[in-house]
Short mmCIF file of C-alpha atoms and ligand atoms in Angstrom, two decimals:
data_model
loop_
_atom_site.label_atom_id
_atom_site.label_comp_id
_atom_site.label_asym_id
_atom_site.label_seq_id
_atom_site.Cartn_x
_atom_site.Cartn_y
_atom_site.Cartn_z
CA MET A 12 -4.55 1.30 -1.04
CA SER A 13 -1.96 -0.84 -2.79
CA GLN A 14 1.39 -1.72 -1.26
CA ILE A 15 4.80 -2.24 -2.85
CA ILE A 16 6.88 -4.73 -0.87
CA ALA A 17 10.59 -5.20 -1.56
CA VAL A 18 12.11 -8.50 -0.45
CA THR A 19 15.82 -8.17 0.21
CA ALA A 20 18.73 -9.67 2.16
CA GLY A 21 22.33 -8.88 2.98
CA LYS A 22 23.48 -12.17 1.48
CA GLY A 23 22.59 -14.49 -1.39
CA GLY A 24 20.71 -17.76 -0.98
CA THR A 25 18.89 -16.73 2.18
CA GLY A 26 15.44 -17.25 0.66
CA LYS A 27 14.44 -13.97 -1.02
CA SER A 28 12.83 -15.70 -4.00
CA THR A 29 11.24 -18.37 -1.80
CA THR A 30 9.87 -15.63 0.42
CA SER A 31 8.63 -13.58 -2.53
CA ALA A 32 6.82 -16.59 -4.02
CA ASN A 33 5.27 -17.79 -0.77
CA VAL A 34 4.30 -14.44 0.71
CA ALA A 35 2.71 -13.53 -2.64
CA SER A 36 0.90 -16.90 -2.77
CA GLY A 37 -0.35 -16.27 0.76
CA LEU A 38 -1.65 -12.80 -0.08
CA ALA A 39 -3.38 -14.24 -3.15
CA PHE A 40 -4.80 -17.04 -0.97
CA TYR A 41 -6.32 -14.38 1.29
CA GLY A 42 -8.03 -12.83 -1.74
CA LYS A 43 -5.60 -10.04 -2.61
CA LYS A 44 -4.66 -9.44 -6.21
CA THR A 45 -0.91 -9.82 -6.10
CA LEU A 46 1.94 -9.33 -8.56
CA VAL A 47 5.46 -10.65 -8.10
CA MET A 48 8.16 -8.85 -10.02
CA GLU A 49 11.47 -10.65 -10.33
CA LEU A 50 14.52 -8.41 -10.61
CA ASP A 51 17.16 -11.12 -10.73
CA PHE A 52 18.56 -10.23 -14.13
CA GLY A 53 19.71 -13.27 -16.07
CA LEU A 54 18.95 -15.62 -13.19
CA ARG A 55 15.22 -16.19 -13.21
CA CYS A 56 13.77 -18.80 -10.87
CA LEU A 57 10.27 -17.70 -9.87
CA ASP A 58 8.75 -19.21 -13.02
CA ILE A 59 9.94 -22.61 -11.77
CA MET A 60 9.07 -22.01 -8.12
CA LEU A 61 5.57 -20.88 -9.04
CA GLY A 62 5.08 -23.77 -11.48
CA ILE A 63 4.65 -21.73 -14.68
CA LYS A 64 7.97 -22.36 -16.43
CA ASP A 65 6.26 -23.53 -19.62
CA GLU A 66 3.65 -20.78 -19.60
CA VAL A 67 5.89 -17.71 -19.49
CA ARG A 68 5.94 -16.07 -22.93
CA HIS A 69 7.44 -12.67 -22.08
CA ASP A 70 9.61 -11.04 -19.44
CA ILE A 71 10.60 -7.71 -17.96
CA GLY A 72 13.56 -7.39 -20.33
CA GLU A 73 11.23 -7.07 -23.30
CA TYR A 74 9.29 -4.43 -21.43
CA LEU A 75 12.46 -2.49 -20.54
CA ASN A 76 13.52 -2.67 -24.19
CA GLY A 77 10.20 -1.10 -25.14
CA ASP A 78 9.06 -4.16 -27.12
CA ILE A 79 5.88 -4.89 -25.11
CA ASP A 80 3.73 -3.22 -22.47
CA ILE A 81 3.97 -4.38 -18.87
CA LEU A 82 0.65 -6.20 -18.78
CA THR A 83 1.81 -8.30 -21.74
CA ALA A 84 4.93 -9.14 -19.74
CA THR A 85 2.74 -10.49 -16.94
CA THR A 86 1.87 -14.20 -16.61
CA LYS A 87 -1.00 -15.53 -14.49
CA VAL A 88 -0.06 -18.12 -11.88
CA GLY A 89 -2.32 -21.11 -11.19
CA SER A 90 -6.01 -21.53 -11.73
CA GLY A 91 -7.10 -18.64 -9.50
CA ASP A 92 -7.26 -15.04 -10.60
CA ASN A 93 -5.18 -13.39 -7.88
CA LEU A 94 -1.53 -14.19 -8.52
CA TYR A 95 0.65 -12.91 -11.38
CA LEU A 96 4.37 -12.90 -12.18
CA VAL A 97 6.60 -10.64 -14.22
CA CYS A 98 9.55 -12.89 -14.92
CA ALA A 99 13.20 -11.76 -14.94
CA THR A 100 14.96 -11.35 -18.25
CA ARG A 101 17.34 -14.06 -19.39
CA ASN A 102 19.94 -11.39 -20.24
CA PRO A 103 22.47 -11.26 -17.36
CA PHE A 104 24.03 -8.04 -18.71
CA MET A 105 20.89 -5.98 -18.97
CA GLU A 106 21.08 -2.73 -17.00
CA ILE A 107 18.33 -2.14 -14.48
CA ASN A 108 16.72 1.18 -15.20
CA PRO A 109 15.42 1.98 -11.70
CA ASP A 110 13.20 4.87 -12.81
CA LYS A 111 11.43 2.62 -15.29
CA ILE A 112 10.99 -0.16 -12.71
CA ILE A 113 9.69 2.27 -10.09
CA GLY A 114 7.39 3.79 -12.70
CA VAL A 115 5.98 0.42 -13.62
CA CYS A 116 5.45 -0.54 -9.96
CA GLU A 117 3.54 2.70 -9.46
CA GLU A 118 1.48 1.96 -12.57
CA MET A 119 0.77 -1.55 -11.27
CA ARG A 120 -0.82 -0.03 -8.16
CA ASN A 121 -3.82 0.57 -10.40
CA HIS A 122 -4.14 -3.16 -11.13
CA PHE A 123 -2.94 -4.97 -7.98
CA ASP A 124 -3.38 -4.81 -4.19
CA TYR A 125 0.20 -5.97 -3.57
CA ILE A 126 3.33 -5.73 -5.71
CA ILE A 127 6.14 -7.91 -4.38
CA ILE A 128 9.61 -7.19 -5.73
CA ASP A 129 12.22 -9.93 -5.47
CA THR A 130 15.33 -7.73 -5.35
CA ALA A 131 18.45 -9.68 -6.14
CA GLY A 132 21.85 -8.24 -5.35
CA ILE A 133 22.63 -4.88 -3.84
CA GLY A 134 23.68 -1.97 -5.98
CA SER A 135 22.65 1.61 -6.48
CA SER A 136 19.92 0.78 -8.99
CA VAL A 137 18.46 -1.98 -6.81
CA PHE A 138 18.66 0.40 -3.84
CA SER A 139 16.58 2.99 -5.75
CA VAL A 140 13.89 0.37 -6.30
CA ILE A 141 13.96 -0.70 -2.63
CA LYS A 142 13.66 2.94 -1.58
CA ALA A 143 10.42 3.24 -3.53
CA ALA A 144 8.79 0.37 -1.59
CA ASP A 145 6.22 0.89 1.16
CA LEU A 146 7.54 -2.09 3.12
CA ILE A 147 10.87 -3.93 3.11
CA LEU A 148 11.06 -7.58 4.09
CA MET A 149 14.61 -8.33 5.20
CA VAL A 150 15.33 -12.05 4.97
CA THR A 151 18.11 -13.57 7.02
CA THR A 152 19.06 -17.03 8.11
CA PRO A 153 20.30 -17.29 11.71
CA ASP A 154 23.92 -17.93 10.76
CA THR A 155 26.53 -15.45 11.88
CA VAL A 156 27.58 -14.17 8.43
CA CYS A 157 24.06 -13.69 7.21
CA VAL A 158 22.97 -11.90 10.38
CA ARG A 159 25.95 -9.53 10.29
CA ASP A 160 25.32 -8.66 6.62
CA GLY A 161 21.59 -8.29 7.21
CA ALA A 162 22.36 -5.85 10.03
CA ILE A 163 24.68 -3.82 7.79
CA LEU A 164 22.10 -3.61 5.00
CA SER A 165 19.29 -2.82 7.40
CA ASP A 166 21.30 0.00 9.03
CA PHE A 167 22.21 1.40 5.63
CA LEU A 168 18.58 1.39 4.52
CA TYR A 169 17.50 2.97 7.78
CA VAL A 170 19.98 5.83 7.39
CA LYS A 171 18.56 6.37 3.89
CA ASN A 172 15.09 6.75 5.43
CA CYS A 173 13.83 3.27 4.52
CA THR A 174 12.42 2.78 7.98
CA ASN A 175 9.49 0.44 7.34
CA GLN A 176 11.47 -2.78 7.54
CA ARG A 177 10.38 -6.16 8.89
CA LEU A 178 12.56 -9.18 9.59
CA ILE A 179 11.99 -12.74 8.38
CA ILE A 180 14.30 -15.33 9.92
CA ASN A 181 14.41 -18.22 7.46
CA LYS A 182 15.78 -21.79 7.51
CA VAL A 183 15.60 -22.08 11.28
CA SER A 184 16.50 -25.56 12.46
CA GLN A 185 17.47 -27.34 15.62
CA ARG A 186 20.26 -29.17 13.81
CA PHE A 187 22.21 -26.01 13.00
CA LYS A 188 21.65 -24.67 16.47
CA GLU A 189 23.28 -27.75 17.93
CA GLU A 190 26.30 -27.15 15.71
CA GLU A 191 26.60 -23.74 17.39
CA ILE A 192 27.11 -21.82 14.17
CA LEU A 193 23.79 -20.10 14.60
CA TYR A 194 22.51 -17.39 16.84
CA ASP A 195 19.43 -17.76 19.00
CA LEU A 196 16.43 -16.04 17.47
CA ASP A 197 16.41 -13.26 20.06
CA VAL A 198 20.07 -12.54 19.27
CA VAL A 199 19.22 -12.39 15.55
CA MET A 200 16.49 -9.86 16.28
CA ASP A 201 18.82 -7.78 18.48
CA GLU A 202 21.63 -7.87 15.94
CA VAL A 203 19.56 -6.93 12.90
CA GLY A 204 17.48 -4.56 14.98
CA ILE A 205 14.19 -4.51 13.08
CA PRO A 206 10.76 -5.83 14.10
CA LEU A 207 10.14 -9.50 13.43
CA ILE A 208 7.33 -10.47 11.06
CA GLY A 209 7.99 -14.19 10.77
CA VAL A 210 10.14 -17.21 11.48
CA VAL A 211 10.29 -19.87 8.76
CA PRO A 212 11.66 -23.29 9.64
CA GLU A 213 14.08 -25.24 7.51
CA ASP A 214 11.57 -27.34 5.58
CA ASN A 215 12.64 -29.85 2.98
CA GLU A 216 9.26 -29.50 1.27
CA ILE A 217 10.09 -25.86 0.48
CA LYS A 218 13.16 -27.07 -1.39
CA VAL A 219 11.43 -29.97 -3.15
CA CYS A 220 8.17 -28.20 -4.05
CA GLY A 221 10.08 -25.07 -5.13
CA ALA A 222 12.26 -27.12 -7.46
CA LYS A 223 9.28 -29.02 -8.86
CA GLY A 224 7.01 -25.98 -9.09
CA ILE A 225 4.23 -27.55 -7.09
CA PRO A 226 2.29 -25.97 -4.20
CA LEU A 227 3.40 -26.70 -0.66
CA PRO A 228 1.11 -29.21 1.07
CA PRO A 229 -1.16 -27.80 3.81
CA THR A 230 0.83 -29.75 6.41
CA SER A 231 4.11 -28.04 5.52
CA PRO A 232 5.53 -26.01 8.44
CA GLY A 233 7.04 -23.66 5.84
CA LEU A 234 3.63 -23.03 4.28
CA LYS A 235 2.11 -22.29 7.69
CA ALA A 236 4.95 -19.89 8.54
CA TYR A 237 4.64 -18.01 5.23
CA ARG A 238 0.83 -17.86 5.51
CA ALA A 239 1.33 -16.30 8.93
CA VAL A 240 3.63 -13.66 7.42
CA SER A 241 1.06 -12.88 4.72
CA GLY A 242 -1.64 -12.59 7.39
CA ARG A 243 0.49 -10.17 9.41
CA ILE A 244 1.12 -8.05 6.31
CA LEU A 245 -2.65 -7.83 5.98
CA GLY A 246 -2.76 -6.52 9.55
CA ASN A 247 -4.13 -9.69 11.12
CA ASP A 248 -3.06 -10.61 14.63
CA VAL A 249 -1.36 -13.95 13.96
CA PRO A 250 0.48 -15.32 17.01
CA LEU A 251 4.06 -16.44 16.49
CA THR A 252 4.37 -20.19 16.88
CA ILE A 253 7.65 -21.77 15.89
CA SER A 254 7.89 -25.43 14.98
CA ILE A 255 11.40 -26.42 13.99
CA ASN A 256 12.88 -29.79 13.13
N1 LIG B 330 12.83 -22.48 4.79
C1 LIG B 330 13.52 -23.21 3.90
N2 LIG B 330 13.73 -24.51 4.10
C2 LIG B 330 14.43 -25.26 3.20
N3 LIG B 330 14.96 -24.78 2.07
C3 LIG B 330 14.78 -23.46 1.82
C4 LIG B 330 14.05 -22.60 2.69
N4 LIG B 330 14.05 -21.36 2.15
C5 LIG B 330 14.72 -21.44 0.99
N5 LIG B 330 15.18 -22.69 0.79
C6 LIG B 330 15.98 -23.19 -0.33
O1 LIG B 330 17.21 -22.44 -0.34
C7 LIG B 330 17.64 -22.21 -1.67
C8 LIG B 330 17.83 -20.71 -1.90
O2 LIG B 330 16.57 -20.09 -1.76
P1 LIG B 330 16.19 -18.85 -2.68
O3 LIG B 330 16.49 -19.13 -4.12
O4 LIG B 330 14.82 -18.44 -2.31
O5 LIG B 330 17.23 -17.78 -2.12
P2 LIG B 330 17.58 -16.34 -2.72
O6 LIG B 330 17.91 -15.47 -1.54
O7 LIG B 330 16.50 -15.87 -3.60
O8 LIG B 330 18.88 -16.68 -3.55
P3 LIG B 330 19.65 -15.73 -4.61
O9 LIG B 330 20.50 -14.83 -3.75
O10 LIG B 330 20.44 -16.68 -5.44
O11 LIG B 330 18.59 -14.97 -5.37
C9 LIG B 330 16.57 -22.82 -2.57
O12 LIG B 330 17.00 -24.13 -2.93
C10 LIG B 330 15.34 -22.93 -1.67
O13 LIG B 330 14.48 -24.00 -2.02
MG1 LIG B 331 16.60 -15.28 -5.66
#
C-alpha cells in the first residue's frame, strides 16, 4: 500500500525541503520506490539538493499546463532505481490546481511506494493537497516563533481532520539553547502537541552537501537522524538518540 506524505511547517526556512530530500533518500535507501514532488512554485531547490540540477529537463508546471504527462516530468535521482523527483516550475505566478496535484499523487500510487510532497507556503490550495496526504510531517525548529506557528498550523490541520501528524524537530543545537531563545525539546513537543518522529541536529554538512548537491557522508549526524525518521515511517522500532553539537 503506497503512502502520500506531506512535509509542512508553520514557518519558512525550517527545513521542509531538506526533510523532504533526506527522508525520501532514506526511504529509497531502504529499498522503497520513492517520488518527491516539489510544490514550491517559482522557487525550486530540490534539484540542487538532490544533485540533479543539470539533469532536470521538465517540471510540474509543464504537466499542469497539459504539455507533458507526469512520468515525463519525473527525473531519476542518482545511480539507483528508487528515487525520483518532480521538480517545481520556475513560474512563480503559476496557480496550484489542487485537484490536479491530488489526482496526480493518487495516480503515482500505482508507480511508487512513497510520494513525498514538499509543501511550500500555506494557503487554501496547499491545504487541499495536505489534506489528501496519509501522513503529515510537521517540521519545526525549537525557536519560540517557529514552535508557536507550528502549533497553530498543527491545531488547524487537526480541526480539519488531518490527524495523522508527526513532529520533526530540526536544527537542534546546544549553542542556541545556551542563548536561551530555544525551548527544551519536551516543551516543543508539549507546545506543538503531536507525536515526535525525529530530532535532527544542526549539522553544517546538511547545509554544505545540500548546497553542493552531494550525498551526506555516513558519519553525518543529520544523515543518521533522517535515516532514523525514514526507518520509523517504515514501522521500524528505531530508538531516539540525540547527538547535538
Ligand atoms: N539540520 C540542519 N542543520 C543545518 N542546516 C540545515 C538543517 N536543516 C536545514 N538546514 C539549512 O537551512 C536552510 C533552509 O532549509 P530548507 O530550504 O530545507 O527549508 P525550507 O523550510 O524548505 O525553506 P522554504 O520555506 O524557503 O521552502 C538551508 O540552507 C538548509 O541547508
Ligand atoms: Mg523549501
